[in-house]
Short mmCIF file of C-alpha atoms in Angstrom, two decimals:
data_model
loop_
_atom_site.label_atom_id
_atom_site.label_comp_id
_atom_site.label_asym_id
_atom_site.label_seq_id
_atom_site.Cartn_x
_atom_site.Cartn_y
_atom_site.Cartn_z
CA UNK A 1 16.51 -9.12 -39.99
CA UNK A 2 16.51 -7.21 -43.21
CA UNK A 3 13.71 -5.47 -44.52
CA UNK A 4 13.93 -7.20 -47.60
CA UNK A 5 12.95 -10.33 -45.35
CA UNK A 6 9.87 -9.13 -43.12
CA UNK A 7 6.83 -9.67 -43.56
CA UNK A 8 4.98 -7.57 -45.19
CA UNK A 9 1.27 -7.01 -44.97
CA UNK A 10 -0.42 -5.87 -48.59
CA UNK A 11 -4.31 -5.52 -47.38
CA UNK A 12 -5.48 -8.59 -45.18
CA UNK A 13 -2.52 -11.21 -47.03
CA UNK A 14 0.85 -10.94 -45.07
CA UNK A 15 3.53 -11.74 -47.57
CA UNK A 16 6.46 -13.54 -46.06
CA UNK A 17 8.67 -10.79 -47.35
CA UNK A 18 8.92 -8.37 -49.54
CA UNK A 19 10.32 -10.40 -52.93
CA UNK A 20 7.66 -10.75 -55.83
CA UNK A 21 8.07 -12.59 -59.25
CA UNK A 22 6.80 -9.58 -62.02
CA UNK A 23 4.84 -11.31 -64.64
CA UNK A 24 6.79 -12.85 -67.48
CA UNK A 25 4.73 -14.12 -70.51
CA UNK A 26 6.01 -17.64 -71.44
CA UNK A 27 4.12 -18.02 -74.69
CA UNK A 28 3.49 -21.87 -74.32
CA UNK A 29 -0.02 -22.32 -73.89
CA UNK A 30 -2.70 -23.85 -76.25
CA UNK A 31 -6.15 -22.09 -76.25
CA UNK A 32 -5.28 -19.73 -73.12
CA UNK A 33 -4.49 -23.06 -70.85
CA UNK A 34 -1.54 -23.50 -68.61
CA UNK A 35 0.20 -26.70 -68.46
CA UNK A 36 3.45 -28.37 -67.32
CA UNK A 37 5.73 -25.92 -68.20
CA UNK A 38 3.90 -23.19 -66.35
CA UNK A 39 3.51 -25.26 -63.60
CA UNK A 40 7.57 -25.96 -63.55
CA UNK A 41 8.57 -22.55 -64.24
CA UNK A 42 6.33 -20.93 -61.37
CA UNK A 43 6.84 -23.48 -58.95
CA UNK A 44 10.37 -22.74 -58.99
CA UNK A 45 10.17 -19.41 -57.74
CA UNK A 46 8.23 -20.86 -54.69
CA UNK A 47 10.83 -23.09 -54.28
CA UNK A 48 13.08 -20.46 -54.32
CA UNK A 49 11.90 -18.25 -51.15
CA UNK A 50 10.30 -15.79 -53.05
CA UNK A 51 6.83 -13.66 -51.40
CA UNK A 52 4.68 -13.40 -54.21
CA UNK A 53 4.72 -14.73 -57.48
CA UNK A 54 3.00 -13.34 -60.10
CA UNK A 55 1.59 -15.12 -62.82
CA UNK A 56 1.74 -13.95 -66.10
CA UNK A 57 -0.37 -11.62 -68.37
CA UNK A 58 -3.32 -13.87 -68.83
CA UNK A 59 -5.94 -12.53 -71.20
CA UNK A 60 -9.23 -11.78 -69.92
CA UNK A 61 -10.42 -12.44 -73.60
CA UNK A 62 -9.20 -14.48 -76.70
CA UNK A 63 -8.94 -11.01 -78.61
CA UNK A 64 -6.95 -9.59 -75.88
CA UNK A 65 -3.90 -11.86 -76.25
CA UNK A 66 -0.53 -10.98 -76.70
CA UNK A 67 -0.39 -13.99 -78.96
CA UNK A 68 -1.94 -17.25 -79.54
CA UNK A 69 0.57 -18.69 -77.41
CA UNK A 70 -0.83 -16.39 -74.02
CA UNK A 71 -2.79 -17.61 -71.11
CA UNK A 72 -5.98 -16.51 -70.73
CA UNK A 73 -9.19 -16.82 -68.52
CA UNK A 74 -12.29 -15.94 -70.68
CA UNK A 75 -14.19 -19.69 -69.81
CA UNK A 76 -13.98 -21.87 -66.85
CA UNK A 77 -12.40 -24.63 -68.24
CA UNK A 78 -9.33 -22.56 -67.27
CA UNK A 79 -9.89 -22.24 -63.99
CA UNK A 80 -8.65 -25.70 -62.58
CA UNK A 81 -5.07 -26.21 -64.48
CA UNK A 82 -4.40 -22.26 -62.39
CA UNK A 83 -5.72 -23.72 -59.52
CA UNK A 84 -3.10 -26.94 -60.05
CA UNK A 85 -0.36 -24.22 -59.93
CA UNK A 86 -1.94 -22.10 -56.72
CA UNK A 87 -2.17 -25.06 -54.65
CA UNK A 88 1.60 -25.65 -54.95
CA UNK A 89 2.91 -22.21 -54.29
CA UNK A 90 0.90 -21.70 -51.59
CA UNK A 91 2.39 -25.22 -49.83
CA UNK A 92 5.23 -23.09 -50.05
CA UNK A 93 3.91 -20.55 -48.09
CA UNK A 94 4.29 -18.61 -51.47
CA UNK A 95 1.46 -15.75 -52.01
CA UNK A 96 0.16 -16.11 -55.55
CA UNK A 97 -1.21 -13.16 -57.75
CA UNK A 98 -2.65 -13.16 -61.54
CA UNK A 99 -2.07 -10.41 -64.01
CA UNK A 100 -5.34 -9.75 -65.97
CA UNK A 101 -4.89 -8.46 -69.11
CA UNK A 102 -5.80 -6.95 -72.77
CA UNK A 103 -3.02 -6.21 -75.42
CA UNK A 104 -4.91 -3.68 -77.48
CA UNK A 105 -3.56 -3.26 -80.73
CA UNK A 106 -0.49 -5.23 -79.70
CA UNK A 107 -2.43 -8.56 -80.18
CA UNK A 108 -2.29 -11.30 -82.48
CA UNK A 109 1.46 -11.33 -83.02
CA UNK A 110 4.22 -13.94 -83.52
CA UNK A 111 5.91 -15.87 -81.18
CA UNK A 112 9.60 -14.66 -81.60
CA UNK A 113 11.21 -17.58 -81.50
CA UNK A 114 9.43 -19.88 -83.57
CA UNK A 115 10.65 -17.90 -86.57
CA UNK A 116 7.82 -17.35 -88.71
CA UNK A 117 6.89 -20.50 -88.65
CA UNK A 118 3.98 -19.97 -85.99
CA UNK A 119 1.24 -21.73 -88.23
CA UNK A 120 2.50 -24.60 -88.11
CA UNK A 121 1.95 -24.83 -84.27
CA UNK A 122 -0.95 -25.89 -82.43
CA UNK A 123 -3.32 -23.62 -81.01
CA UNK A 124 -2.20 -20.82 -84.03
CA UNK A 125 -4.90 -18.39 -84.59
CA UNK A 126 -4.61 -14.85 -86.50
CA UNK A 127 -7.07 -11.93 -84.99
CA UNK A 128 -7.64 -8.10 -86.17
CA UNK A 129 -6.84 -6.29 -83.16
CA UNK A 130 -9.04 -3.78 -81.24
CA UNK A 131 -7.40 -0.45 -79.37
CA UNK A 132 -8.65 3.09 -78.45
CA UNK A 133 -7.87 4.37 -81.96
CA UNK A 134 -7.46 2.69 -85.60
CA UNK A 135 -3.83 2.93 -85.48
CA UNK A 136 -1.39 0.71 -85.70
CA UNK A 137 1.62 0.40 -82.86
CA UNK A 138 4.07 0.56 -85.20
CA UNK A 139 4.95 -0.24 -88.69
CA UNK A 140 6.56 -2.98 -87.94
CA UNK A 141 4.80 -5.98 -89.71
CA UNK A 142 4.18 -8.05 -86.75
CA UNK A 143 1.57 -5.40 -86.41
CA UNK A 144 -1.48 -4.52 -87.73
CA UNK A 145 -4.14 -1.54 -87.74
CA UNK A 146 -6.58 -2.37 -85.02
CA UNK A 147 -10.73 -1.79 -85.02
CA UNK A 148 -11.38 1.05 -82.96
CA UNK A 149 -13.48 -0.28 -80.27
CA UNK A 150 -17.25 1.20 -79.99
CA UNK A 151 -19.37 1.35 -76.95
CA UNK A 152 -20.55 -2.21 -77.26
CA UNK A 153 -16.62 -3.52 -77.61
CA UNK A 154 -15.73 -1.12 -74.14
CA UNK A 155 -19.04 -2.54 -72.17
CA UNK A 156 -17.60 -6.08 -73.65
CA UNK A 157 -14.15 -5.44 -72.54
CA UNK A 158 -15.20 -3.89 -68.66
CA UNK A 159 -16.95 -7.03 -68.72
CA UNK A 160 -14.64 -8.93 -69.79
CA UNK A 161 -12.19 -8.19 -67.04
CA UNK A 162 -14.77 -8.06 -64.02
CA UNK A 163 -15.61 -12.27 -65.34
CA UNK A 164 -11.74 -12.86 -65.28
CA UNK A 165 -11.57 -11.76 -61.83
CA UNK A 166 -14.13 -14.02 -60.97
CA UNK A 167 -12.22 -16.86 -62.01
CA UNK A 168 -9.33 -15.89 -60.61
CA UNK A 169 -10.88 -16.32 -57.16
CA UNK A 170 -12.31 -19.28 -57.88
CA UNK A 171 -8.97 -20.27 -58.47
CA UNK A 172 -7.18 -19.46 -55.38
CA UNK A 173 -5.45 -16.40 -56.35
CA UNK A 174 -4.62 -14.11 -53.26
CA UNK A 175 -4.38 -10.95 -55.77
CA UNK A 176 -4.90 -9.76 -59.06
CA UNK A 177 -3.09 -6.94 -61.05
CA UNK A 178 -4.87 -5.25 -63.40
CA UNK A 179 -2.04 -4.81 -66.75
CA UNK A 180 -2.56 -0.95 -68.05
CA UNK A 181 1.00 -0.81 -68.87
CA UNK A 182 3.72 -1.62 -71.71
CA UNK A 183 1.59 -0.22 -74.49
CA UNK A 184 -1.26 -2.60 -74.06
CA UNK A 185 -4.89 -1.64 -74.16
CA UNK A 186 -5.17 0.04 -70.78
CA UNK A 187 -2.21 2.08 -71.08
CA UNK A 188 -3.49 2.70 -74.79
CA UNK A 189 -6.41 4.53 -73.59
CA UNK A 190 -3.72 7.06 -71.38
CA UNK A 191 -1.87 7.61 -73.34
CA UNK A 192 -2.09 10.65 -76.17
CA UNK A 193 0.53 8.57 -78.31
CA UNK A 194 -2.19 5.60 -79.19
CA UNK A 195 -5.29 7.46 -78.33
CA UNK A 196 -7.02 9.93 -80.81
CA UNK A 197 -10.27 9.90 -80.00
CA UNK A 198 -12.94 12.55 -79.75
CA UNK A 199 -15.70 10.84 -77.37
CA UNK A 200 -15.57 10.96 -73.76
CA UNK A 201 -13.12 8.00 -73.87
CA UNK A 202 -10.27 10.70 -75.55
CA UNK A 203 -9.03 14.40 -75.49
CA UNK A 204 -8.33 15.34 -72.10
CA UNK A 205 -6.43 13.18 -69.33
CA UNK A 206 -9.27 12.24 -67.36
CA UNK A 207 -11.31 10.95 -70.45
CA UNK A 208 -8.09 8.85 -71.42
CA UNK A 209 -8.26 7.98 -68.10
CA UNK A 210 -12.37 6.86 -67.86
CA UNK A 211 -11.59 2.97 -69.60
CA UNK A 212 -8.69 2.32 -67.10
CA UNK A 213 -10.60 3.70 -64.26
CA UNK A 214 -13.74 1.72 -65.68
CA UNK A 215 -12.32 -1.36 -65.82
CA UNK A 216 -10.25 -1.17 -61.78
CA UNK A 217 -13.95 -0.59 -60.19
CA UNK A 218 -15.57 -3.81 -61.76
CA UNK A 219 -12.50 -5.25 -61.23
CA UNK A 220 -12.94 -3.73 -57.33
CA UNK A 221 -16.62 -4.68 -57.35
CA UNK A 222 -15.68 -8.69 -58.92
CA UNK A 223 -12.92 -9.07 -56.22
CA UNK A 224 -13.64 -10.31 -52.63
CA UNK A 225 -13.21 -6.89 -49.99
CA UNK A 226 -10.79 -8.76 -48.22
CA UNK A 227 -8.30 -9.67 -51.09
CA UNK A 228 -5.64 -6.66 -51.97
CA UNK A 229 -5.46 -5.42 -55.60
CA UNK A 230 -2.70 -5.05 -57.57
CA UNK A 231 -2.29 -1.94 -60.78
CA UNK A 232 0.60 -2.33 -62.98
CA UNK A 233 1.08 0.68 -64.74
CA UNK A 234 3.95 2.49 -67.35
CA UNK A 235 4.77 5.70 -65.31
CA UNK A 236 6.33 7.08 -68.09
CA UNK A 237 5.72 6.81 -72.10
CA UNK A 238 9.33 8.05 -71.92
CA UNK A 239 8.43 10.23 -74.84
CA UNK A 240 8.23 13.80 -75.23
CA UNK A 241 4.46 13.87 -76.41
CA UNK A 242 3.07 11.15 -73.91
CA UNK A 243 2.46 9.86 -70.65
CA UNK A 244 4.54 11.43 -67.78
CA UNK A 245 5.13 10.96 -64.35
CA UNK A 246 3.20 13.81 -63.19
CA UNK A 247 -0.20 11.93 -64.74
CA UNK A 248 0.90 8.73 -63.03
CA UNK A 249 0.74 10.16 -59.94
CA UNK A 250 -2.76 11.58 -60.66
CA UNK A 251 -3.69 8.25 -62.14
CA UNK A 252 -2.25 6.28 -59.43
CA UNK A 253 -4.16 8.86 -56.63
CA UNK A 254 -7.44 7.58 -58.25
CA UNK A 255 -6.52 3.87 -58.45
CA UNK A 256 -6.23 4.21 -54.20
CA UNK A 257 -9.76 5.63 -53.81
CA UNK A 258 -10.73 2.84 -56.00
CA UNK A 259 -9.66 -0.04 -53.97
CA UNK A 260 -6.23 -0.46 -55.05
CA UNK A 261 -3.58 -1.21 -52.54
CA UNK A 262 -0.12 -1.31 -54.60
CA UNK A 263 1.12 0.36 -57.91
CA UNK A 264 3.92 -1.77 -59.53
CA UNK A 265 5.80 0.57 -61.09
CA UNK A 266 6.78 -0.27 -64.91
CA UNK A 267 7.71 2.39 -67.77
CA UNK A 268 7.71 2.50 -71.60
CA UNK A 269 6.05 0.29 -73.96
CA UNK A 270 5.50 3.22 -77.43
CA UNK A 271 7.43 2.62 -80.42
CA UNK A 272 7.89 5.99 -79.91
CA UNK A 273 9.62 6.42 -76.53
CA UNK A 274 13.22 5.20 -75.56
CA UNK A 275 14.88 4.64 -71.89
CA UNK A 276 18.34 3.10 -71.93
CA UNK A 277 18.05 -0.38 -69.53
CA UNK A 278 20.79 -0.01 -66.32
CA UNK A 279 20.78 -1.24 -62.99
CA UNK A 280 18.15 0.42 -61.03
CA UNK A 281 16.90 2.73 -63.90
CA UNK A 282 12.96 2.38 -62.68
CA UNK A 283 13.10 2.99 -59.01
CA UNK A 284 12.91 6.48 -59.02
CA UNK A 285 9.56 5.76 -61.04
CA UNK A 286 8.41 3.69 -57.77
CA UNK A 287 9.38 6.55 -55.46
CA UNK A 288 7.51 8.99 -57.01
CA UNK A 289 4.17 7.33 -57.54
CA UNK A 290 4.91 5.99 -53.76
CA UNK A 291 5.43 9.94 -52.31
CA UNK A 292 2.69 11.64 -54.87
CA UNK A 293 -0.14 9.32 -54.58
CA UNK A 294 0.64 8.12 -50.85
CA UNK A 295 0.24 4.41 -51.97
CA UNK A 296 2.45 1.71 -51.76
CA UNK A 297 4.71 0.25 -54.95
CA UNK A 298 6.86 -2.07 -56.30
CA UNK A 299 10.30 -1.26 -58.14
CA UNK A 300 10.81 -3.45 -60.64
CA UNK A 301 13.68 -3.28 -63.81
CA UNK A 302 17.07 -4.92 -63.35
CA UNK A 303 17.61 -4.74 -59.48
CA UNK A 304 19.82 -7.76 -59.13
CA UNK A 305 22.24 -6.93 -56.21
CA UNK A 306 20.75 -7.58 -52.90
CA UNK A 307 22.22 -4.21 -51.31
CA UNK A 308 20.59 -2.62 -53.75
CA UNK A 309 17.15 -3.91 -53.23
CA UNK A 310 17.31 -3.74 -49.06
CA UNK A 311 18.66 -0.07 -49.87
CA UNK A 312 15.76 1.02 -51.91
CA UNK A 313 13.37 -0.17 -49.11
CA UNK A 314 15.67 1.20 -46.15
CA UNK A 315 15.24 4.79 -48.15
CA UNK A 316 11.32 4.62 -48.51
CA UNK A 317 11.49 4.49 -52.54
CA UNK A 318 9.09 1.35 -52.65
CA UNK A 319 7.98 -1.34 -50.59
CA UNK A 320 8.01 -4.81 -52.46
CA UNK A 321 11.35 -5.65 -54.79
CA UNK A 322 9.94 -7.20 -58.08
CA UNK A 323 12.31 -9.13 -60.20
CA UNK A 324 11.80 -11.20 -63.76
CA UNK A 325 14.78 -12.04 -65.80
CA UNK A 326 16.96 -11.73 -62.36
CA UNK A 327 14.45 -14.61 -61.21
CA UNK A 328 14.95 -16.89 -64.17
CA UNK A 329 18.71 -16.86 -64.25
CA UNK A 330 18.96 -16.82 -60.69
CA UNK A 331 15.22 -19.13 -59.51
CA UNK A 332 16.79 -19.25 -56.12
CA UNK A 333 17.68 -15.16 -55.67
CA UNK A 334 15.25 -15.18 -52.41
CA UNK A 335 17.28 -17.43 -50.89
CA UNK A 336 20.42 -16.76 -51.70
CA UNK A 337 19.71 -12.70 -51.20
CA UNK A 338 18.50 -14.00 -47.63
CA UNK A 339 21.86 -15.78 -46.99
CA UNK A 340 23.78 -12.50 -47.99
CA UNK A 341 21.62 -9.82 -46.22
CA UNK A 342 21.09 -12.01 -43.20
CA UNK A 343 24.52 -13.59 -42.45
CA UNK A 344 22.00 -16.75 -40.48
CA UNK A 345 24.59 -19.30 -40.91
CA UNK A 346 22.36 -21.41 -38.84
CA UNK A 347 19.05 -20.13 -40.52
CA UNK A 348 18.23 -22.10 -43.38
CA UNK A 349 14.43 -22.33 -42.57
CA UNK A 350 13.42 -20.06 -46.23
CA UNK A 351 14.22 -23.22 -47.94
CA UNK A 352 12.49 -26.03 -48.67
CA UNK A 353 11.97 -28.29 -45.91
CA UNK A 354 13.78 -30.92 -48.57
CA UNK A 355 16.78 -29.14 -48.97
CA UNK A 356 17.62 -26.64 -46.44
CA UNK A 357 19.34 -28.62 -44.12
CA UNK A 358 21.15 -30.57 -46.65
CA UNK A 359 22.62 -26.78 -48.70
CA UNK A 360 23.26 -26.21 -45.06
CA UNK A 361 25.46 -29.13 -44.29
CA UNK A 362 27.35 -28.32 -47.77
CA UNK A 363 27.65 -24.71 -46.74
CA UNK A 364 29.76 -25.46 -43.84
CA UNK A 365 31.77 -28.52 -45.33
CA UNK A 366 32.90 -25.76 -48.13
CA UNK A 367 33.08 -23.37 -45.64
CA UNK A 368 30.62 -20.78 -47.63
CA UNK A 369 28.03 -18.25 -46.88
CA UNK A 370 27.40 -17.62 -42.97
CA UNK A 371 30.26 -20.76 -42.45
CA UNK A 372 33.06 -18.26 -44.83
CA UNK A 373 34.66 -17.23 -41.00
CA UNK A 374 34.12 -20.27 -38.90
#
């Protein structure tokens, strides 16, 4: 068996390998709500063989949104319709995790492809922002100079996340990942690019580090012991002046004594740092946090070839294989990545009880897969 295909134990949930869905925001929900679609594009990937399956970024407050168009899990009226969705994956034997998340100064923006016509759609609502610092991400007119957050807004957002994660077990979810990455408000209080400030939330790395930290130990203290927790974090800013891999791992050594059992390993998210998108281009990111810190990670960022992805466990660069555009062109990569590691002709058992023995059957009519040599 490949390693890509063993189980693999994160805390006390075995996975039933090593294959996760990275969060992938879908910007189709009204007031923070899942519905049909989310249920249809998730349920896929469960269909599809894959271990875990993240949900998206879901904002642990209205203000926190990426747009009016996120999911989001600030009342409990939210809680069943993510339940609706657990229930399924999990008859798939399908693990089921929850980003929580605040975008910072990167909230209250369009949804791209509605083409400026967002206003017209329901659920549209328009927010100011808050972030570390009274700055805006970029010039860019989709966004806009945030409120600095106070004392009272950090106590409101600690608390903010801590209720989330309350409601996330009370829907089912075998882990949540805390978002402090991609240039949202977690990874705006690391980094020195968004964050100016001069109280003991800015200045030196550990102060930029306090809010993060802050919110992963009410997060800790929220979330049953026996349920592993999840960090996703940008190892690098990517820019000269920011974030570097060197604080990750210091960062990412103080998320372990903390409670949290697996970095996933993202980069960038600054208007002001640059990394040119290839095959493979954030693993090393994955091994480094993996060998500094002495925790486990996932790789994540255009690993598409199966090979690839058994290879990067084989060499000890990261332990789960996260994929999201490869898993919506490809719903089915699990499976098919199973098929080509595996060579079990006669194995179809990954599959849905509905269809494995029937993709079976036309697999050795058409003489493919495991049949190519019979």
């Amino acid at each position: 068996m490949s390693k890509l295909f063993s189980p693999y134990q994160l805390g006390d949930l075995t996975l039933r390998n090593r294959t996760v869905v990275a969060p992938m925001c879908q910007y189709s929900a009204i007031d923070g709500v899942v519905n049909d679609w989310h249920m249809v594009h998730l349920g896929r990937f469960g269909l599809g063989g894959f271990g875990l399956v993240i949900v998206e970024a879901t904002a642990v407050s209205p203000e926190g949104r990426i747009s009016y168009a996120d999911l989001g899990l600030w009342n409990d009226d939210q809680i069943a319709p993510l339940r609706r969705i657990v229930d399924f994956l999990h008859s798939q034997d399908t693990a089921v995790g929850l980003q929580l998340a605040h975008a910072g100064r990167k909230a209250s923006t369009p949804v791209g492809w509605r083409n400026g016509k967002d206003k017209e759609t329901p659920g549209f609502q328009h927010w100011t922002p808050v972030a570390p610092s009274a700055i805006a991400h970029s010039d860019h007119v989709d966004f806009q100079i945030p409120t600095e957050l106070d004392a009272a807004g950090i106590a409101h957002v600690i608390a903010s996340f801590a209720d989330a994660t309350r409601r996330a077990d009370a829907a089912g979810f075998d882990t949540v990942e805390v978002h402090a990455a991609h240039g949202y408000l977690l990874n705006e209080f690391l980094s020195p690019l968004a964050n100016k400030r001069t109280d003991n939330y800015g200045g030196s790395r550990d102060n930029r580090m306090r809010l993060p930290l802050e919110v992963v130990e009410a997060v800790r203290a929220a979330w049953p012991a026996n349920k592993p927790l999840m960090a996703r974090i940008s190892v690098s800013d990517n820019a000269a002046e920011g974030w570097q891999v060197e604080d990750s791992v210091v960062f990412a050594t103080l998320l372990k004594a903390r409670g949290v059992d697996l970095v996933d390993c993202s980069s960038g998210g600054f208007a002001e740092g640059a990394i040119k998108p290839e095959p493979l281009y954030q693993v090393a990111f994955a091994k480094a946090v993996r060998e500094g810190a002495s925790i486990a990670t996932a790789a994540v960022g255009l690993i598409a070839n199966p090979q690839d992805a058994e290879a990067i466990l084989q060499n000890g660069e990261a332990d789960l294989i996260a994929l999201a555009r490869g898993a919506l062109d490809d719903p089915n990569w699990a499976l098919h990545a199973q098929q080509e590691l595996d060579a079990a002709a006669q194995n179809y058992a990954l599959w849905p009880v509905q269809a494995g023995a029937r993709v079976r059957d036309k697999d050795r009519a058409l003489r493919l897969r495991g049949f190519a040599d019979n």
